[in-house]
Amino acid sequence: MEKKNVLDIFDQGVVFLPDLEIMSAEKPWYPHPEWKGVFLKDLVTGKATGGAFSYHLVRVWKNCEVMDHDHETQWEWNRIIDGTGVFLFEDKEIPLADGQTFVTPPGVRHAVSAHHEDLSLLAVFVPALV
């Protein structure tokens, strides 16, 4: 039996909320409006959570990056689900690999780069980003 890619598992999975089931496969991928090679899939938006949080899949193609930015009001929690890269957090450069997690408080500048291979992660924003 062939092992499934971890990104495919999340991309085809189901998100369960008390009164809602969200089929990941029915949600579209779309390119980030500003960052080349970065793609998003909004699995849970603030509409479904009363603005409490949002939950997204993010793909960063090889040699591309989520450019330096911050979020004024959101905490951001990310889990690497496939690939490797670098997390730039204030003055720190942290290598990323499958299974690692990083958390960014509101107002803290950060970036994510995929150097040698594509990078996929789950991103949760509290309160909701979208």
GROMACS .gro file of N, CA and C in nm:
model
  390
    1MET      N    1   0.084  -0.118   0.000
    1MET     CA    2   0.000   0.000   0.000
    1MET      C    3   0.088   0.124   0.000
    2GLU      N    4   0.056   0.220  -0.087
    2GLU     CA    5   0.135   0.341  -0.100
    2GLU      C    6   0.099   0.441   0.010
    3LYS      N    7   0.203   0.499   0.072
    3LYS     CA    8   0.181   0.598   0.176
    3LYS      C    9   0.138   0.730   0.113
    4LYS      N   10   0.036   0.795   0.170
    4LYS     CA   11  -0.013   0.923   0.119
    4LYS      C   12   0.077   1.037   0.167
    5ASN      N   13   0.092   1.138   0.084
    5ASN     CA   14   0.162   1.259   0.120
    5ASN      C   15   0.083   1.327   0.231
    6VAL      N   16   0.153   1.381   0.332
    6VAL     CA   17   0.086   1.443   0.446
    6VAL      C   18   0.001   1.562   0.401
    7LEU      N   19   0.053   1.643   0.308
    7LEU     CA   20  -0.026   1.756   0.258
    7LEU      C   21  -0.156   1.706   0.195
    8ASP      N   22  -0.150   1.596   0.120
    8ASP     CA   23  -0.271   1.541   0.058
    8ASP      C   24  -0.375   1.500   0.163
    9ILE      N   25  -0.328   1.448   0.276
    9ILE     CA   26  -0.419   1.408   0.383
    9ILE      C   27  -0.498   1.529   0.433
   10PHE      N   28  -0.428   1.639   0.459
   10PHE     CA   29  -0.496   1.761   0.504
   10PHE      C   30  -0.579   1.822   0.393
   11ASP      N   31  -0.527   1.819   0.270
   11ASP     CA   32  -0.594   1.879   0.155
   11ASP      C   33  -0.725   1.807   0.123
   12GLN      N   34  -0.736   1.679   0.156
   12GLN     CA   35  -0.854   1.600   0.126
   12GLN      C   36  -0.936   1.565   0.251
   13GLY      N   37  -0.895   1.615   0.366
   13GLY     CA   38  -0.958   1.579   0.492
   13GLY      C   39  -1.087   1.654   0.521
   14VAL      N   40  -1.133   1.639   0.643
   14VAL     CA   41  -1.255   1.704   0.690
   14VAL      C   42  -1.223   1.778   0.819
   15VAL      N   43  -1.275   1.900   0.832
   15VAL     CA   44  -1.265   1.977   0.955
   15VAL      C   45  -1.402   1.969   1.022
   16PHE      N   46  -1.405   1.923   1.147
   16PHE     CA   47  -1.530   1.908   1.220
   16PHE      C   48  -1.545   2.020   1.322
   17LEU      N   49  -1.656   2.088   1.317
   17LEU     CA   50  -1.697   2.184   1.418
   17LEU      C   51  -1.827   2.132   1.476
   18PRO      N   52  -1.872   2.180   1.594
   18PRO     CA   53  -1.992   2.123   1.654
   18PRO      C   54  -2.113   2.118   1.561
   19ASP      N   55  -2.132   2.219   1.478
   19ASP     CA   56  -2.250   2.222   1.392
   19ASP      C   57  -2.216   2.231   1.244
   20LEU      N   58  -2.093   2.190   1.208
   20LEU     CA   59  -2.049   2.208   1.070
   20LEU      C   60  -1.937   2.109   1.037
   21GLU      N   61  -1.941   2.054   0.915
   21GLU     CA   62  -1.832   1.973   0.862
   21GLU      C   63  -1.782   2.042   0.736
   22ILE      N   64  -1.652   2.068   0.730
   22ILE     CA   65  -1.594   2.138   0.616
   22ILE      C   66  -1.507   2.039   0.539
   23MET      N   67  -1.543   2.014   0.415
   23MET     CA   68  -1.467   1.923   0.329
   23MET      C   69  -1.352   2.001   0.267
   24SER      N   70  -1.230   1.967   0.304
   24SER     CA   71  -1.113   2.040   0.255
   24SER      C   72  -1.105   2.040   0.103
   25ALA      N   73  -1.139   1.928   0.041
   25ALA     CA   74  -1.129   1.917  -0.104
   25ALA      C   75  -1.219   2.017  -0.176
   26GLU      N   76  -1.324   2.063  -0.109
   26GLU     CA   77  -1.417   2.158  -0.170
   26GLU      C   78  -1.368   2.303  -0.160
   27LYS      N   79  -1.266   2.326  -0.081
   27LYS     CA   80  -1.211   2.461  -0.064
   27LYS      C   81  -1.102   2.483  -0.169
   28PRO      N   82  -1.103   2.596  -0.238
   28PRO     CA   83  -1.004   2.619  -0.343
   28PRO      C   84  -0.869   2.670  -0.289
   29TRP      N   85  -0.763   2.632  -0.358
   29TRP     CA   86  -0.633   2.694  -0.338
   29TRP      C   87  -0.634   2.824  -0.417
   30TYR      N   88  -0.569   2.927  -0.365
   30TYR     CA   89  -0.556   3.051  -0.439
   30TYR      C   90  -0.419   3.113  -0.412
   31PRO      N   91  -0.365   3.185  -0.509
   31PRO     CA   92  -0.234   3.247  -0.489
   31PRO      C   93  -0.243   3.366  -0.394
   32HIS      N   94  -0.142   3.381  -0.311
   32HIS     CA   95  -0.137   3.499  -0.225
   32HIS      C   96  -0.130   3.622  -0.315
   33PRO      N   97  -0.204   3.728  -0.284
   33PRO     CA   98  -0.209   3.843  -0.374
   33PRO      C   99  -0.077   3.919  -0.387
   34GLU      N  100   0.015   3.901  -0.294
   34GLU     CA  101   0.140   3.978  -0.298
   34GLU      C  102   0.266   3.893  -0.312
   35TRP      N  103   0.263   3.768  -0.267
   35TRP     CA  104   0.386   3.689  -0.257
   35TRP      C  105   0.388   3.578  -0.361
   36LYS      N  106   0.480   3.587  -0.455
   36LYS     CA  107   0.496   3.487  -0.561
   36LYS      C  108   0.531   3.351  -0.500
   37GLY      N  109   0.464   3.247  -0.551
   37GLY     CA  110   0.493   3.112  -0.507
   37GLY      C  111   0.434   3.074  -0.373
   38VAL      N  112   0.341   3.155  -0.321
   38VAL     CA  113   0.273   3.125  -0.194
   38VAL      C  114   0.125   3.107  -0.224
   39PHE      N  115   0.068   2.994  -0.179
   39PHE     CA  116  -0.071   2.959  -0.206
   39PHE      C  117  -0.143   2.928  -0.076
   40LEU      N  118  -0.270   2.964  -0.070
   40LEU     CA  119  -0.349   2.951   0.052
   40LEU      C  120  -0.477   2.872   0.025
   41LYS      N  121  -0.523   2.805   0.128
   41LYS     CA  122  -0.653   2.738   0.127
   41LYS      C  123  -0.716   2.767   0.263
   42ASP      N  124  -0.825   2.844   0.263
   42ASP     CA  125  -0.894   2.881   0.387
   42ASP      C  126  -0.988   2.768   0.427
   43LEU      N  127  -0.949   2.692   0.528
   43LEU     CA  128  -1.032   2.579   0.571
   43LEU      C  129  -1.145   2.624   0.663
   44VAL      N  130  -1.114   2.709   0.760
   44VAL     CA  131  -1.214   2.762   0.852
   44VAL      C  132  -1.193   2.913   0.858
   45THR      N  133  -1.296   2.989   0.830
   45THR     CA  134  -1.285   3.134   0.836
   45THR      C  135  -1.356   3.188   0.961
   46GLY      N  136  -1.335   3.314   0.987
   46GLY     CA  137  -1.398   3.377   1.102
   46GLY      C  138  -1.550   3.371   1.098
   47LYS      N  139  -1.606   3.360   0.978
   47LYS     CA  140  -1.752   3.349   0.965
   47LYS      C  141  -1.804   3.225   1.039
   48ALA      N  142  -1.727   3.116   1.034
   48ALA     CA  143  -1.769   2.991   1.099
   48ALA      C  144  -1.740   2.989   1.249
   49THR      N  145  -1.653   3.081   1.296
   49THR     CA  146  -1.613   3.078   1.437
   49THR      C  147  -1.651   3.205   1.513
   50GLY      N  148  -1.736   3.286   1.452
   50GLY     CA  149  -1.773   3.412   1.517
   50GLY      C  150  -1.652   3.505   1.533
   51GLY      N  151  -1.553   3.489   1.444
   51GLY     CA  152  -1.432   3.572   1.449
   51GLY      C  153  -1.326   3.524   1.547
   52ALA      N  154  -1.351   3.414   1.616
   52ALA     CA  155  -1.257   3.367   1.718
   52ALA      C  156  -1.124   3.321   1.660
   53PHE      N  157  -1.128   3.246   1.548
   53PHE     CA  158  -1.005   3.200   1.486
   53PHE      C  159  -1.031   3.165   1.341
   54SER      N  160  -0.922   3.153   1.264
   54SER     CA  161  -0.929   3.100   1.128
   54SER      C  162  -0.816   2.998   1.112
   55TYR      N  163  -0.833   2.906   1.015
   55TYR     CA  164  -0.747   2.789   1.000
   55TYR      C  165  -0.721   2.770   0.852
   56HIS      N  166  -0.593   2.763   0.812
   56HIS     CA  167  -0.556   2.766   0.671
   56HIS      C  168  -0.445   2.665   0.640
   57LEU      N  169  -0.444   2.617   0.517
   57LEU     CA  170  -0.328   2.546   0.464
   57LEU      C  171  -0.247   2.647   0.384
   58VAL      N  172  -0.116   2.637   0.391
   58VAL     CA  173  -0.027   2.727   0.319
   58VAL      C  174   0.078   2.644   0.247
   59ARG      N  175   0.101   2.675   0.120
   59ARG     CA  176   0.209   2.613   0.041
   59ARG      C  177   0.305   2.723   0.001
   60VAL      N  178   0.433   2.697   0.021
   60VAL     CA  179   0.537   2.789  -0.025
   60VAL      C  180   0.626   2.709  -0.119
   61TRP      N  181   0.629   2.749  -0.245
   61TRP     CA  182   0.710   2.677  -0.343
   61TRP      C  183   0.858   2.695  -0.315
   62LYS      N  184   0.935   2.599  -0.360
   62LYS     CA  185   1.081   2.603  -0.351
   62LYS      C  186   1.131   2.739  -0.401
   63ASN      N  187   1.227   2.796  -0.329
   63ASN     CA  188   1.289   2.925  -0.361
   63ASN      C  189   1.193   3.044  -0.354
   64CYS      N  190   1.083   3.030  -0.279
   64CYS     CA  191   0.988   3.139  -0.259
   64CYS      C  192   0.974   3.164  -0.109
   65GLU      N  193   0.901   3.273  -0.074
   65GLU     CA  194   0.887   3.301   0.068
   65GLU      C  195   0.762   3.381   0.101
   66VAL      N  196   0.717   3.361   0.225
   66VAL     CA  197   0.619   3.448   0.287
   66VAL      C  198   0.703   3.565   0.338
   67MET      N  199   0.690   3.678   0.274
   67MET     CA  200   0.776   3.793   0.302
   67MET      C  201   0.757   3.846   0.444
   68ASP      N  202   0.856   3.920   0.490
   68ASP     CA  203   0.856   3.981   0.623
   68ASP      C  204   0.727   4.061   0.644
   69HIS      N  205   0.655   4.031   0.751
   69HIS     CA  206   0.528   4.096   0.782
   69HIS      C  207   0.494   4.075   0.928
   70ASP      N  208   0.388   4.138   0.973
   70ASP     CA  209   0.335   4.111   1.107
   70ASP      C  210   0.183   4.118   1.100
   71HIS      N  211   0.121   4.080   1.209
   71HIS     CA  212  -0.025   4.087   1.222
   71HIS      C  213  -0.055   4.174   1.343
   72GLU      N  214  -0.132   4.277   1.320
   72GLU     CA  215  -0.156   4.376   1.426
   72GLU      C  216  -0.226   4.317   1.548
   73THR      N  217  -0.326   4.230   1.524
   73THR     CA  218  -0.406   4.180   1.637
   73THR      C  219  -0.404   4.028   1.653
   74GLN      N  220  -0.352   3.955   1.555
   74GLN     CA  221  -0.361   3.809   1.559
   74GLN      C  222  -0.235   3.743   1.617
   75TRP      N  223  -0.259   3.643   1.700
   75TRP     CA  224  -0.158   3.543   1.730
   75TRP      C  225  -0.159   3.447   1.611
   76GLU      N  226  -0.042   3.399   1.570
   76GLU     CA  227  -0.034   3.305   1.459
   76GLU      C  228   0.040   3.179   1.506
   77TRP      N  229  -0.025   3.065   1.487
   77TRP     CA  230   0.034   2.935   1.522
   77TRP      C  231   0.049   2.856   1.394
   78ASN      N  232   0.171   2.806   1.368
   78ASN     CA  233   0.199   2.730   1.245
   78ASN      C  234   0.260   2.595   1.278
   79ARG      N  235   0.221   2.494   1.202
   79ARG     CA  236   0.275   2.358   1.215
   79ARG      C  237   0.324   2.316   1.077
   80ILE      N  238   0.451   2.279   1.067
   80ILE     CA  239   0.508   2.233   0.941
   80ILE      C  240   0.458   2.091   0.916
   81ILE      N  241   0.392   2.069   0.801
   81ILE     CA  242   0.340   1.936   0.772
   81ILE      C  243   0.417   1.866   0.661
   82ASP      N  244   0.497   1.942   0.584
   82ASP     CA  245   0.575   1.879   0.478
   82ASP      C  246   0.681   1.976   0.430
   83GLY      N  247   0.802   1.927   0.414
   83GLY     CA  248   0.910   2.008   0.359
   83GLY      C  249   0.999   2.071   0.464
   84THR      N  250   1.092   2.152   0.416
   84THR     CA  251   1.186   2.222   0.503
   84THR      C  252   1.195   2.368   0.460
   85GLY      N  253   1.246   2.449   0.549
   85GLY     CA  254   1.262   2.591   0.519
   85GLY      C  255   1.325   2.662   0.635
   86VAL      N  256   1.306   2.794   0.638
   86VAL     CA  257   1.363   2.877   0.742
   86VAL      C  258   1.256   2.974   0.792
   87PHE      N  259   1.247   2.988   0.924
   87PHE     CA  260   1.158   3.083   0.987
   87PHE      C  261   1.243   3.198   1.037
   88LEU      N  262   1.214   3.318   0.992
   88LEU     CA  263   1.283   3.438   1.038
   88LEU      C  264   1.193   3.507   1.139
   89PHE      N  265   1.240   3.514   1.261
   89PHE     CA  266   1.161   3.561   1.374
   89PHE      C  267   1.242   3.669   1.443
   90GLU      N  268   1.204   3.795   1.422
   90GLU     CA  269   1.282   3.908   1.471
   90GLU      C  270   1.426   3.892   1.423
   91ASP      N  271   1.523   3.871   1.511
   91ASP     CA  272   1.664   3.858   1.470
   91ASP      C  273   1.709   3.713   1.460
   92LYS      N  274   1.619   3.618   1.475
   92LYS     CA  275   1.655   3.476   1.475
   92LYS      C  276   1.622   3.412   1.341
   93GLU      N  277   1.707   3.319   1.299
   93GLU     CA  278   1.683   3.237   1.181
   93GLU      C  279   1.674   3.092   1.228
   94ILE      N  280   1.554   3.033   1.215
   94ILE     CA  281   1.529   2.900   1.270
   94ILE      C  282   1.499   2.803   1.157
   95PRO      N  283   1.581   2.695   1.145
   95PRO     CA  284   1.552   2.594   1.042
   95PRO      C  285   1.420   2.523   1.072
   96LEU      N  286   1.342   2.496   0.967
   96LEU     CA  287   1.211   2.431   0.982
   96LEU      C  288   1.212   2.294   0.916
   97ALA      N  289   1.143   2.199   0.977
   97ALA     CA  290   1.127   2.065   0.922
   97ALA      C  291   0.992   2.009   0.966
   98ASP      N  292   0.951   1.899   0.905
   98ASP     CA  293   0.823   1.835   0.937
   98ASP      C  294   0.803   1.824   1.088
   99GLY      N  295   0.683   1.860   1.132
   99GLY     CA  296   0.646   1.842   1.271
   99GLY      C  297   0.676   1.960   1.361
  100GLN      N  298   0.760   2.054   1.317
  100GLN     CA  299   0.791   2.167   1.402
  100GLN      C  300   0.675   2.266   1.406
  101THR      N  301   0.670   2.342   1.513
  101THR     CA  302   0.566   2.442   1.534
  101THR      C  303   0.631   2.574   1.571
  102PHE      N  304   0.574   2.683   1.522
  102PHE     CA  305   0.618   2.814   1.569
  102PHE      C  306   0.497   2.902   1.592
  103VAL      N  307   0.510   2.991   1.691
  103VAL     CA  308   0.402   3.079   1.731
  103VAL      C  309   0.454   3.223   1.726
  104THR      N  310   0.374   3.311   1.665
  104THR     CA  311   0.413   3.450   1.653
  104THR      C  312   0.307   3.538   1.719
  105PRO      N  313   0.346   3.617   1.820
  105PRO     CA  314   0.251   3.708   1.884
  105PRO      C  315   0.215   3.826   1.792
  106PRO      N  316   0.106   3.896   1.822
  106PRO     CA  317   0.069   4.014   1.745
  106PRO      C  318   0.183   4.116   1.743
  107GLY      N  319   0.200   4.181   1.629
  107GLY     CA  320   0.298   4.288   1.616
  107GLY      C  321   0.442   4.246   1.598
  108VAL      N  322   0.471   4.115   1.596
  108VAL     CA  323   0.608   4.067   1.580
  108VAL      C  324   0.633   4.032   1.434
  109ARG      N  325   0.735   4.091   1.375
  109ARG     CA  326   0.768   4.069   1.234
  109ARG      C  327   0.826   3.928   1.217
  110HIS      N  328   0.787   3.864   1.105
  110HIS     CA  329   0.834   3.729   1.077
  110HIS      C  330   0.823   3.700   0.928
  111ALA      N  331   0.894   3.596   0.883
  111ALA     CA  332   0.893   3.552   0.743
  111ALA      C  333   0.921   3.402   0.741
  112VAL      N  334   0.880   3.337   0.632
  112VAL     CA  335   0.906   3.195   0.613
  112VAL      C  336   0.959   3.174   0.472
  113SER      N  337   1.071   3.105   0.460
  113SER     CA  338   1.132   3.079   0.329
  113SER      C  339   1.142   2.930   0.304
  114ALA      N  340   1.117   2.890   0.180
  114ALA     CA  341   1.137   2.752   0.135
  114ALA      C  342   1.256   2.756   0.039
  115HIS      N  343   1.367   2.698   0.079
  115HIS     CA  344   1.487   2.708  -0.004
  115HIS      C  345   1.505   2.590  -0.099
  116HIS      N  346   1.517   2.470  -0.047
  116HIS     CA  347   1.555   2.354  -0.127
  116HIS      C  348   1.439   2.268  -0.174
  117GLU      N  349   1.321   2.290  -0.117
  117GLU     CA  350   1.203   2.212  -0.154
  117GLU      C  351   1.078   2.290  -0.114
  118ASP      N  352   0.963   2.248  -0.165
  118ASP     CA  353   0.837   2.311  -0.127
  118ASP      C  354   0.814   2.291   0.023
  119LEU      N  355   0.741   2.383   0.082
  119LEU     CA  356   0.710   2.380   0.225
  119LEU      C  357   0.559   2.393   0.241
  120SER      N  358   0.499   2.308   0.325
  120SER     CA  359   0.355   2.314   0.351
  120SER      C  360   0.333   2.325   0.501
  121LEU      N  361   0.237   2.407   0.539
  121LEU     CA  362   0.210   2.423   0.681
  121LEU      C  363   0.063   2.451   0.706
  122LEU      N  364   0.024   2.430   0.831
  122LEU     CA  365  -0.108   2.467   0.880
  122LEU      C  366  -0.090   2.598   0.955
  123ALA      N  367  -0.178   2.693   0.934
  123ALA     CA  368  -0.170   2.822   1.003
  123ALA      C  369  -0.303   2.849   1.071
  124VAL      N  370  -0.296   2.882   1.200
  124VAL     CA  371  -0.414   2.918   1.277
  124VAL      C  372  -0.394   3.061   1.327
  125PHE      N  373  -0.496   3.145   1.311
  125PHE     CA  374  -0.491   3.283   1.355
  125PHE      C  375  -0.598   3.308   1.459
  126VAL      N  376  -0.558   3.372   1.571
  126VAL     CA  377  -0.649   3.404   1.681
  126VAL      C  378  -0.630   3.551   1.715
  127PRO      N  379  -0.733   3.636   1.700
  127PRO     CA  380  -0.863   3.610   1.637
  127PRO      C  381  -0.847   3.583   1.487
  128ALA      N  382  -0.956   3.554   1.421
  128ALA     CA  383  -0.954   3.516   1.280
  128ALA      C  384  -0.887   3.622   1.193
  129LEU      N  385  -0.813   3.574   1.094
  129LEU     CA  386  -0.750   3.663   0.995
  129LEU      C  387  -0.850   3.699   0.886
  130VAL      N  388  -0.926   3.598   0.840
  130VAL     CA  389  -1.028   3.620   0.737
  130VAL      C  390  -1.158   3.556   0.781
   0.00000   0.00000   0.00000
